[in-house]
mmCIF file of C-alpha atoms in Angstrom:
data_model
loop_
_atom_site.group_PDB
_atom_site.id
_atom_site.type_symbol
_atom_site.label_atom_id
_atom_site.label_comp_id
_atom_site.label_asym_id
_atom_site.label_seq_id
_atom_site.Cartn_x
_atom_site.Cartn_y
_atom_site.Cartn_z
ATOM 1 C CA UNK A 3 0.205 -0.503 -0.005
ATOM 2 C CA UNK A 4 2.619 2.368 0.910
ATOM 3 C CA UNK A 5 4.474 2.092 -2.236
ATOM 4 C CA UNK A 6 1.524 3.274 -4.857
ATOM 5 C CA UNK A 7 0.891 6.191 -1.956
ATOM 6 C CA UNK A 8 4.343 8.650 -4.300
ATOM 7 C CA UNK A 9 4.495 11.991 -3.602
ATOM 8 C CA UNK A 10 2.381 13.988 -6.447
ATOM 9 C CA UNK A 11 4.543 15.751 -8.096
ATOM 10 C CA UNK A 12 2.587 17.134 -10.629
ATOM 11 C CA UNK A 13 -1.271 16.730 -12.065
ATOM 12 C CA UNK A 14 -3.236 16.733 -15.853
ATOM 13 C CA UNK A 15 -5.470 19.397 -16.472
ATOM 14 C CA UNK A 16 -7.663 17.523 -18.592
ATOM 15 C CA UNK A 17 -9.946 20.867 -19.778
ATOM 16 C CA UNK A 18 -12.422 20.136 -22.165
ATOM 17 C CA UNK A 19 -12.924 17.413 -25.174
ATOM 18 C CA UNK A 20 -12.572 19.558 -28.017
ATOM 19 C CA UNK A 21 -11.120 19.457 -31.366
ATOM 20 C CA UNK A 22 -7.303 21.307 -32.082
ATOM 21 C CA UNK A 23 -9.871 23.927 -34.005
ATOM 22 C CA UNK A 24 -12.687 24.349 -31.601
ATOM 23 C CA UNK A 25 -9.526 25.413 -28.460
ATOM 24 C CA UNK A 26 -7.689 27.490 -31.178
ATOM 25 C CA UNK A 27 -11.473 29.759 -30.980
ATOM 26 C CA UNK A 28 -11.624 29.331 -27.627
ATOM 27 C CA UNK A 29 -7.728 30.106 -27.072
ATOM 28 C CA UNK A 30 -8.648 33.683 -28.934
ATOM 29 C CA UNK A 31 -12.639 34.303 -27.400
ATOM 30 C CA UNK A 32 -10.289 33.837 -24.030
ATOM 31 C CA UNK A 33 -7.605 36.158 -24.720
ATOM 32 C CA UNK A 34 -10.674 38.859 -25.691
ATOM 33 C CA UNK A 35 -12.971 38.327 -22.656
ATOM 34 C CA UNK A 36 -9.559 38.221 -20.022
ATOM 35 C CA UNK A 37 -7.925 41.707 -21.502
ATOM 36 C CA UNK A 38 -11.860 43.400 -21.630
ATOM 37 C CA UNK A 39 -12.398 42.767 -18.082
ATOM 38 C CA UNK A 40 -8.582 43.807 -17.019
ATOM 39 C CA UNK A 41 -9.173 46.874 -19.118
ATOM 40 C CA UNK A 42 -12.796 47.664 -17.816
ATOM 41 C CA UNK A 43 -11.171 46.592 -14.072
ATOM 42 C CA UNK A 44 -8.840 49.004 -14.517
ATOM 43 C CA UNK A 45 -10.670 51.723 -15.529
ATOM 44 C CA UNK A 46 -12.841 51.681 -12.986
ATOM 45 C CA UNK A 47 -9.620 51.512 -10.028
ATOM 46 C CA UNK A 48 -8.691 54.358 -11.999
ATOM 47 C CA UNK A 49 -11.778 56.290 -11.878
ATOM 48 C CA UNK A 50 -12.108 55.829 -8.376
ATOM 49 C CA UNK A 51 -8.983 56.541 -7.461
ATOM 50 C CA UNK A 52 -8.353 59.663 -10.250
ATOM 51 C CA UNK A 53 -12.018 61.443 -8.782
ATOM 52 C CA UNK A 54 -12.790 62.528 -5.897
ATOM 53 C CA UNK A 55 -16.370 62.712 -6.489
ATOM 54 C CA UNK A 56 -16.401 58.885 -6.308
ATOM 55 C CA UNK A 57 -14.191 59.351 -2.954
ATOM 56 C CA UNK A 58 -16.748 57.915 -0.627
ATOM 57 C CA UNK A 59 -18.271 53.928 1.026
ATOM 58 C CA UNK A 60 -19.669 52.753 -1.856
ATOM 59 C CA UNK A 61 -16.762 53.071 -4.255
ATOM 60 C CA UNK A 62 -14.137 52.478 -1.710
ATOM 61 C CA UNK A 63 -15.196 48.616 -1.796
ATOM 62 C CA UNK A 64 -16.482 48.585 -5.340
ATOM 63 C CA UNK A 65 -12.377 49.284 -5.933
ATOM 64 C CA UNK A 66 -11.987 46.537 -3.748
ATOM 65 C CA UNK A 67 -14.405 44.496 -6.094
ATOM 66 C CA UNK A 68 -12.501 45.492 -9.324
ATOM 67 C CA UNK A 69 -9.655 44.685 -7.573
ATOM 68 C CA UNK A 70 -10.402 40.746 -6.100
ATOM 69 C CA UNK A 71 -11.932 40.747 -9.860
ATOM 70 C CA UNK A 72 -8.689 41.182 -11.414
ATOM 71 C CA UNK A 73 -6.951 39.024 -9.654
ATOM 72 C CA UNK A 74 -9.415 36.404 -9.223
ATOM 73 C CA UNK A 75 -9.187 36.312 -13.018
ATOM 74 C CA UNK A 76 -5.289 36.587 -13.068
ATOM 75 C CA UNK A 77 -5.117 33.901 -11.370
ATOM 76 C CA UNK A 78 -6.889 31.525 -13.273
ATOM 77 C CA UNK A 79 -7.414 32.610 -16.459
ATOM 78 C CA UNK A 80 -3.789 32.569 -18.244
ATOM 79 C CA UNK A 81 -3.428 28.925 -17.328
ATOM 80 C CA UNK A 82 -6.269 27.936 -19.391
ATOM 81 C CA UNK A 83 -5.345 29.751 -22.173
ATOM 82 C CA UNK A 84 -1.613 28.767 -21.863
ATOM 83 C CA UNK A 85 -3.343 24.933 -21.322
ATOM 84 C CA UNK A 86 -5.219 26.127 -24.712
ATOM 85 C CA UNK A 87 -2.838 27.077 -26.965
ATOM 86 C CA UNK A 88 -0.129 23.629 -26.631
ATOM 87 C CA UNK A 89 -0.679 19.834 -25.637
ATOM 88 C CA UNK A 90 1.205 20.126 -22.650
ATOM 89 C CA UNK A 91 -1.434 20.359 -19.614
ATOM 90 C CA UNK A 92 0.305 19.689 -16.708
ATOM 91 C CA UNK A 93 0.694 21.655 -13.099
ATOM 92 C CA UNK A 94 2.787 20.737 -10.598
ATOM 93 C CA UNK A 95 1.895 20.163 -7.546
ATOM 94 C CA UNK A 96 2.451 23.295 -5.494
ATOM 95 C CA UNK A 97 1.522 25.809 -8.085
ATOM 96 C CA UNK A 98 -2.730 23.648 -8.246
ATOM 97 C CA UNK A 99 -2.223 24.114 -4.839
ATOM 98 C CA UNK A 100 -1.262 28.111 -4.466
ATOM 99 C CA UNK A 101 -4.025 28.320 -7.585
ATOM 100 C CA UNK A 102 -6.671 26.015 -5.349
ATOM 101 C CA UNK A 103 -5.589 28.257 -2.039
ATOM 102 C CA UNK A 104 -5.764 31.474 -4.074
ATOM 103 C CA UNK A 105 -9.660 30.980 -6.422
ATOM 104 C CA UNK A 106 -10.886 29.862 -2.709
ATOM 105 C CA UNK A 107 -9.394 33.343 -1.000
ATOM 106 C CA UNK A 108 -10.607 35.549 -3.492
ATOM 107 C CA UNK A 109 -14.407 33.869 -3.630
ATOM 108 C CA UNK A 110 -14.831 33.590 -0.160
ATOM 109 C CA UNK A 111 -13.827 38.058 0.000
ATOM 110 C CA UNK A 112 -15.833 38.651 -2.838
ATOM 111 C CA UNK A 113 -18.587 37.173 -1.290
ATOM 112 C CA UNK A 114 -18.723 39.157 2.153
ATOM 113 C CA UNK A 115 -16.902 42.628 0.011
ATOM 114 C CA UNK A 116 -20.978 42.015 -1.899
ATOM 115 C CA UNK A 117 -22.191 41.541 1.974
ATOM 116 C CA UNK A 118 -20.221 44.465 2.823
ATOM 117 C CA UNK A 119 -21.780 46.194 -0.387
ATOM 118 C CA UNK A 120 -24.606 45.651 0.933
ATOM 119 C CA UNK A 121 -24.775 47.090 3.920
ATOM 120 C CA UNK A 122 -23.555 50.242 3.166
ATOM 121 C CA UNK A 123 -26.271 50.498 -0.085
ATOM 122 C CA UNK A 124 -28.896 49.551 3.503
ATOM 123 C CA UNK A 125 -27.720 51.865 6.174
ATOM 124 C CA UNK A 126 -27.807 54.711 2.967
ATOM 125 C CA UNK A 127 -31.591 54.190 2.146
ATOM 126 C CA UNK A 128 -32.024 53.446 5.729
ATOM 127 C CA UNK A 129 -30.729 55.177 7.736
ATOM 128 C CA UNK A 130 -29.302 58.356 5.733
ATOM 129 C CA UNK A 131 -29.016 60.612 8.102
ATOM 130 C CA UNK A 132 -26.703 58.357 10.238
ATOM 131 C CA UNK A 133 -24.682 57.640 6.849
ATOM 132 C CA UNK A 134 -21.676 59.360 7.569
ATOM 133 C CA UNK A 135 -22.066 58.427 11.703
ATOM 134 C CA UNK A 136 -22.309 54.691 10.529
ATOM 135 C CA UNK A 137 -20.504 54.048 7.456
ATOM 136 C CA UNK A 138 -16.738 56.302 8.712
ATOM 137 C CA UNK A 139 -13.725 56.048 6.630
ATOM 138 C CA UNK A 140 -12.862 53.366 10.244
ATOM 139 C CA UNK A 141 -15.642 51.454 9.811
ATOM 140 C CA UNK A 142 -14.758 52.053 5.498
ATOM 141 C CA UNK A 143 -11.397 50.151 5.926
ATOM 142 C CA UNK A 144 -12.281 47.838 8.770
ATOM 143 C CA UNK A 145 -15.330 45.989 7.124
ATOM 144 C CA UNK A 146 -13.241 45.633 3.817
ATOM 145 C CA UNK A 147 -9.761 44.295 5.781
ATOM 146 C CA UNK A 148 -11.964 41.674 7.683
ATOM 147 C CA UNK A 149 -13.305 40.852 4.526
ATOM 148 C CA UNK A 150 -10.022 39.907 3.339
ATOM 149 C CA UNK A 151 -8.834 38.812 5.910
ATOM 150 C CA UNK A 152 -12.194 35.985 6.636
ATOM 151 C CA UNK A 153 -11.641 35.002 3.200
ATOM 152 C CA UNK A 154 -8.039 34.046 3.553
ATOM 153 C CA UNK A 155 -7.559 32.329 6.393
ATOM 154 C CA UNK A 156 -10.819 29.637 5.201
ATOM 155 C CA UNK A 157 -8.710 29.045 2.020
ATOM 156 C CA UNK A 158 -5.279 29.106 3.866
ATOM 157 C CA UNK A 159 -7.045 26.286 6.104
ATOM 158 C CA UNK A 160 -8.788 24.382 2.500
ATOM 159 C CA UNK A 161 -5.225 24.724 1.677
ATOM 160 C CA UNK A 162 -3.321 22.856 4.616
ATOM 161 C CA UNK A 163 -6.513 20.416 4.569
ATOM 162 C CA UNK A 164 -5.341 18.879 0.907
ATOM 163 C CA UNK A 165 -2.056 19.107 1.694
ATOM 164 C CA UNK A 166 -2.469 16.291 4.266
ATOM 165 C CA UNK A 167 -3.943 13.595 1.626
ATOM 166 C CA UNK A 168 -2.617 11.298 -0.392
ATOM 167 C CA UNK A 169 -2.165 11.113 -4.180
ATOM 168 C CA UNK A 170 -1.576 7.903 -5.175
ATOM 169 C CA UNK A 171 -2.888 8.594 -9.378
ATOM 170 C CA UNK A 172 -4.242 9.420 -11.060
ATOM 171 C CA UNK A 173 -4.060 12.300 -11.115
ATOM 172 C CA UNK A 174 -6.176 13.619 -14.154
ATOM 173 C CA UNK A 175 -7.473 16.363 -12.634
ATOM 174 C CA UNK A 176 -11.069 17.339 -14.042
ATOM 175 C CA UNK A 177 -11.434 20.434 -14.909
ATOM 176 C CA UNK A 178 -10.431 23.670 -16.696
ATOM 177 C CA UNK A 179 -8.232 24.725 -13.039
ATOM 178 C CA UNK A 180 -7.595 23.178 -9.663
ATOM 179 C CA UNK A 181 -10.455 23.251 -8.089
ATOM 180 C CA UNK A 182 -10.529 22.484 -5.084
ATOM 181 C CA UNK A 183 -13.496 19.844 -5.657
ATOM 182 C CA UNK A 184 -11.518 18.000 -8.758
ATOM 183 C CA UNK A 185 -8.256 17.963 -6.478
ATOM 184 C CA UNK A 186 -10.119 15.811 -4.073
ATOM 185 C CA UNK A 187 -11.637 13.817 -5.990
ATOM 186 C CA UNK A 188 -8.256 12.090 -6.525
ATOM 187 C CA UNK A 189 -6.893 10.983 -3.153
ATOM 188 C CA UNK A 190 -6.952 8.172 -2.085
ATOM 189 C CA UNK A 191 -8.280 8.231 1.196
ATOM 190 C CA UNK A 192 -11.902 9.289 2.282
ATOM 191 C CA UNK A 193 -12.647 12.691 1.293
ATOM 192 C CA UNK A 194 -16.165 12.243 3.108
ATOM 193 C CA UNK A 195 -14.702 15.181 5.960
ATOM 194 C CA UNK A 196 -12.732 17.461 3.620
ATOM 195 C CA UNK A 197 -16.171 17.740 2.126
ATOM 196 C CA UNK A 198 -17.875 18.336 4.722
ATOM 197 C CA UNK A 199 -15.467 21.304 6.139
ATOM 198 C CA UNK A 200 -16.180 22.835 2.008
ATOM 199 C CA UNK A 201 -20.115 22.324 2.617
ATOM 200 C CA UNK A 202 -19.836 24.072 6.243
ATOM 201 C CA UNK A 203 -17.427 26.663 4.716
ATOM 202 C CA UNK A 204 -19.567 27.303 1.578
ATOM 203 C CA UNK A 205 -22.453 27.919 4.119
ATOM 204 C CA UNK A 206 -20.266 30.748 5.654
ATOM 205 C CA UNK A 207 -19.216 32.673 2.792
ATOM 206 C CA UNK A 208 -22.866 31.761 0.573
ATOM 207 C CA UNK A 209 -25.087 31.189 2.710
ATOM 208 C CA UNK A 210 -24.635 33.095 5.664
ATOM 209 C CA UNK A 211 -24.504 36.247 3.557
ATOM 210 C CA UNK A 212 -26.478 36.214 1.403
ATOM 211 C CA UNK A 213 -29.427 35.767 3.799
ATOM 212 C CA UNK A 214 -28.250 38.859 5.696
ATOM 213 C CA UNK A 215 -28.619 40.388 2.267
ATOM 214 C CA UNK A 216 -31.970 39.206 1.654
ATOM 215 C CA UNK A 217 -32.679 41.610 5.074
ATOM 216 C CA UNK A 218 -31.234 43.860 3.820
ATOM 217 C CA UNK A 219 -32.687 44.448 0.472
ATOM 218 C CA UNK A 220 -35.737 44.125 2.251
ATOM 219 C CA UNK A 221 -35.868 46.526 4.527
ATOM 220 C CA UNK A 222 -34.418 48.345 1.783
ATOM 221 C CA UNK A 223 -37.254 47.954 -0.534
ATOM 222 C CA UNK A 224 -39.810 49.003 2.111
ATOM 223 C CA UNK A 225 -37.926 51.914 2.535
ATOM 224 C CA UNK A 226 -37.875 52.844 -1.244
ATOM 225 C CA UNK A 227 -41.410 52.215 -1.638
ATOM 226 C CA UNK A 228 -41.846 55.718 0.913
ATOM 227 C CA UNK A 229 -39.908 57.426 -1.131
ATOM 228 C CA UNK A 230 -42.349 59.860 -2.430
ATOM 229 C CA UNK A 231 -39.849 61.524 -5.707
ATOM 230 C CA UNK A 232 -40.173 59.669 -8.620
ATOM 231 C CA UNK A 233 -36.457 60.646 -9.207
ATOM 232 C CA UNK A 234 -35.365 59.116 -4.856
ATOM 233 C CA UNK A 235 -36.812 55.816 -6.181
ATOM 234 C CA UNK A 236 -35.502 55.502 -9.288
ATOM 235 C CA UNK A 237 -31.884 56.548 -8.159
ATOM 236 C CA UNK A 238 -32.594 53.691 -5.141
ATOM 237 C CA UNK A 239 -33.534 51.094 -7.146
ATOM 238 C CA UNK A 240 -31.186 51.807 -10.028
ATOM 239 C CA UNK A 241 -27.859 51.767 -8.247
ATOM 240 C CA UNK A 242 -29.360 48.384 -5.836
ATOM 241 C CA UNK A 243 -29.858 46.801 -9.196
ATOM 242 C CA UNK A 244 -26.472 46.772 -10.247
ATOM 243 C CA UNK A 245 -25.023 45.581 -7.429
ATOM 244 C CA UNK A 246 -28.465 42.959 -7.181
ATOM 245 C CA UNK A 247 -26.841 41.166 -10.839
ATOM 246 C CA UNK A 248 -23.363 40.890 -9.030
ATOM 247 C CA UNK A 249 -25.443 39.014 -6.732
ATOM 248 C CA UNK A 250 -26.917 36.888 -8.358
ATOM 249 C CA UNK A 251 -24.531 36.178 -10.802
ATOM 250 C CA UNK A 252 -21.866 35.445 -8.476
ATOM 251 C CA UNK A 253 -24.192 33.410 -5.523
ATOM 252 C CA UNK A 254 -26.317 32.035 -7.542
ATOM 253 C CA UNK A 255 -22.928 29.795 -9.465
ATOM 254 C CA UNK A 256 -21.450 29.741 -6.091
ATOM 255 C CA UNK A 257 -24.053 27.816 -4.760
ATOM 256 C CA UNK A 258 -24.978 25.068 -8.930
ATOM 257 C CA UNK A 259 -21.604 23.965 -7.416
ATOM 258 C CA UNK A 260 -20.846 23.755 -4.078
ATOM 259 C CA UNK A 261 -24.146 23.164 -2.392
ATOM 260 C CA UNK A 262 -25.773 21.151 -4.998
ATOM 261 C CA UNK A 263 -24.863 17.209 -4.609
ATOM 262 C CA UNK A 264 -22.369 15.737 -7.696
ATOM 263 C CA UNK A 265 -22.540 13.541 -9.597
ATOM 264 C CA UNK A 266 -20.070 11.966 -13.073
ATOM 265 C CA UNK A 267 -22.669 14.061 -15.177
ATOM 266 C CA UNK A 268 -22.748 17.120 -13.710
ATOM 267 C CA UNK A 269 -18.073 17.180 -14.417
ATOM 268 C CA UNK A 270 -18.592 18.806 -17.589
ATOM 269 C CA UNK A 271 -21.552 21.687 -15.880
ATOM 270 C CA UNK A 272 -19.410 22.277 -12.950
ATOM 271 C CA UNK A 273 -16.629 23.239 -15.632
ATOM 272 C CA UNK A 274 -18.479 26.020 -17.771
ATOM 273 C CA UNK A 275 -19.891 27.330 -14.435
ATOM 274 C CA UNK A 276 -16.642 27.539 -12.539
ATOM 275 C CA UNK A 277 -16.047 29.435 -16.217
ATOM 276 C CA UNK A 278 -18.613 31.887 -15.963
ATOM 277 C CA UNK A 279 -17.291 32.317 -12.049
ATOM 278 C CA UNK A 280 -13.472 32.835 -13.393
ATOM 279 C CA UNK A 281 -13.781 34.837 -17.145
ATOM 280 C CA UNK A 282 -17.604 36.408 -17.371
ATOM 281 C CA UNK A 283 -18.505 37.265 -14.165
ATOM 282 C CA UNK A 284 -15.352 40.179 -14.099
ATOM 283 C CA UNK A 285 -15.403 40.594 -17.602
ATOM 284 C CA UNK A 286 -19.907 41.754 -17.197
ATOM 285 C CA UNK A 287 -18.819 43.130 -13.046
ATOM 286 C CA UNK A 288 -17.787 46.125 -14.256
ATOM 287 C CA UNK A 289 -20.338 46.796 -17.615
ATOM 288 C CA UNK A 290 -22.946 45.990 -15.015
ATOM 289 C CA UNK A 291 -21.377 49.324 -12.674
ATOM 290 C CA UNK A 292 -20.650 51.733 -15.192
ATOM 291 C CA UNK A 293 -23.644 51.215 -17.556
ATOM 292 C CA UNK A 294 -26.131 51.236 -14.598
ATOM 293 C CA UNK A 295 -24.441 54.355 -13.074
ATOM 294 C CA UNK A 296 -24.772 57.524 -13.683
ATOM 295 C CA UNK A 297 -21.984 58.668 -11.401
ATOM 296 C CA UNK A 298 -19.740 55.975 -12.626
ATOM 297 C CA UNK A 299 -20.469 57.126 -16.512
ATOM 298 C CA UNK A 300 -20.090 60.953 -15.155
ATOM 299 C CA UNK A 301 -16.320 60.546 -13.706
ATOM 300 C CA UNK A 302 -15.632 58.770 -17.184
ATOM 301 C CA UNK A 303 -16.861 61.663 -18.824
ATOM 302 C CA UNK A 304 -15.349 64.457 -17.407
ATOM 303 C CA UNK A 305 -11.736 62.184 -17.656
ATOM 304 C CA UNK A 306 -12.015 62.253 -21.105
ATOM 305 C CA UNK A 307 -12.200 65.774 -21.348
ATOM 306 C CA UNK A 308 -9.963 66.438 -19.023
ATOM 307 C CA UNK A 309 -7.867 64.115 -21.329
ATOM 308 C CA UNK A 310 -9.132 65.900 -24.851
ATOM 309 C CA UNK A 311 -8.306 69.185 -23.757
#
């Protein structure tokens, strides 16, 4: 038994089973989406840093979301593109565990940042007179730091658990990158305790924040309906709808991947859902926030005016 449980040095990322022509097409599609997501999130981050009118708690948290999206995509997409460009789809053990750690860390942090953003909107709409007192800069920094710390402590716990597992082959990860559920399947011991820990973590970073956000938005909806001004209601709905779109996309896909019972038939579906998380979500988030947000569009217009003068 000991001879079979050798120390793994590398994994093979299976990816999609496609023809060479289709893989080349996907390579260029992924490249365009990846470059655009970096540029779009970088633009939002730059506008928030440069425009004093965007120096508010809402845009402070949005800047963190942009950083997470750029990092999230950069952790997974370049390796996906490299695998599509050549036939050597191996990844060494340590980079694989590091990729899993960063993937989980950024995902958990995004969940918590989205929850904090909903709390910010709740205070702004339901307690407007106390907003500047409650959401002062010290509180904003504490909330952001706590979100990052909790997200990466959780990811570190999962990475340590993975490092303790023996892998004795086959070493083919049936995924596009080192996703934790796919890596766990390669362990040659019973991993039920690890899956229970993963489910508990999913409840902590998915179900808990989602329930708090639902409560916040029910309270927000009640407060918005009491606003007499049509313009005030429109503005409140516009700001909140952008956040709700992002929350729906992110949490919906994450819960489908990590909280729905696993099966062999779902493996290909999970690849597509994870691809949406890694590539399309970072691409869509800046579009949602820029196209539906008058302040971001105004900041972009002012920046372009300054450049043309």
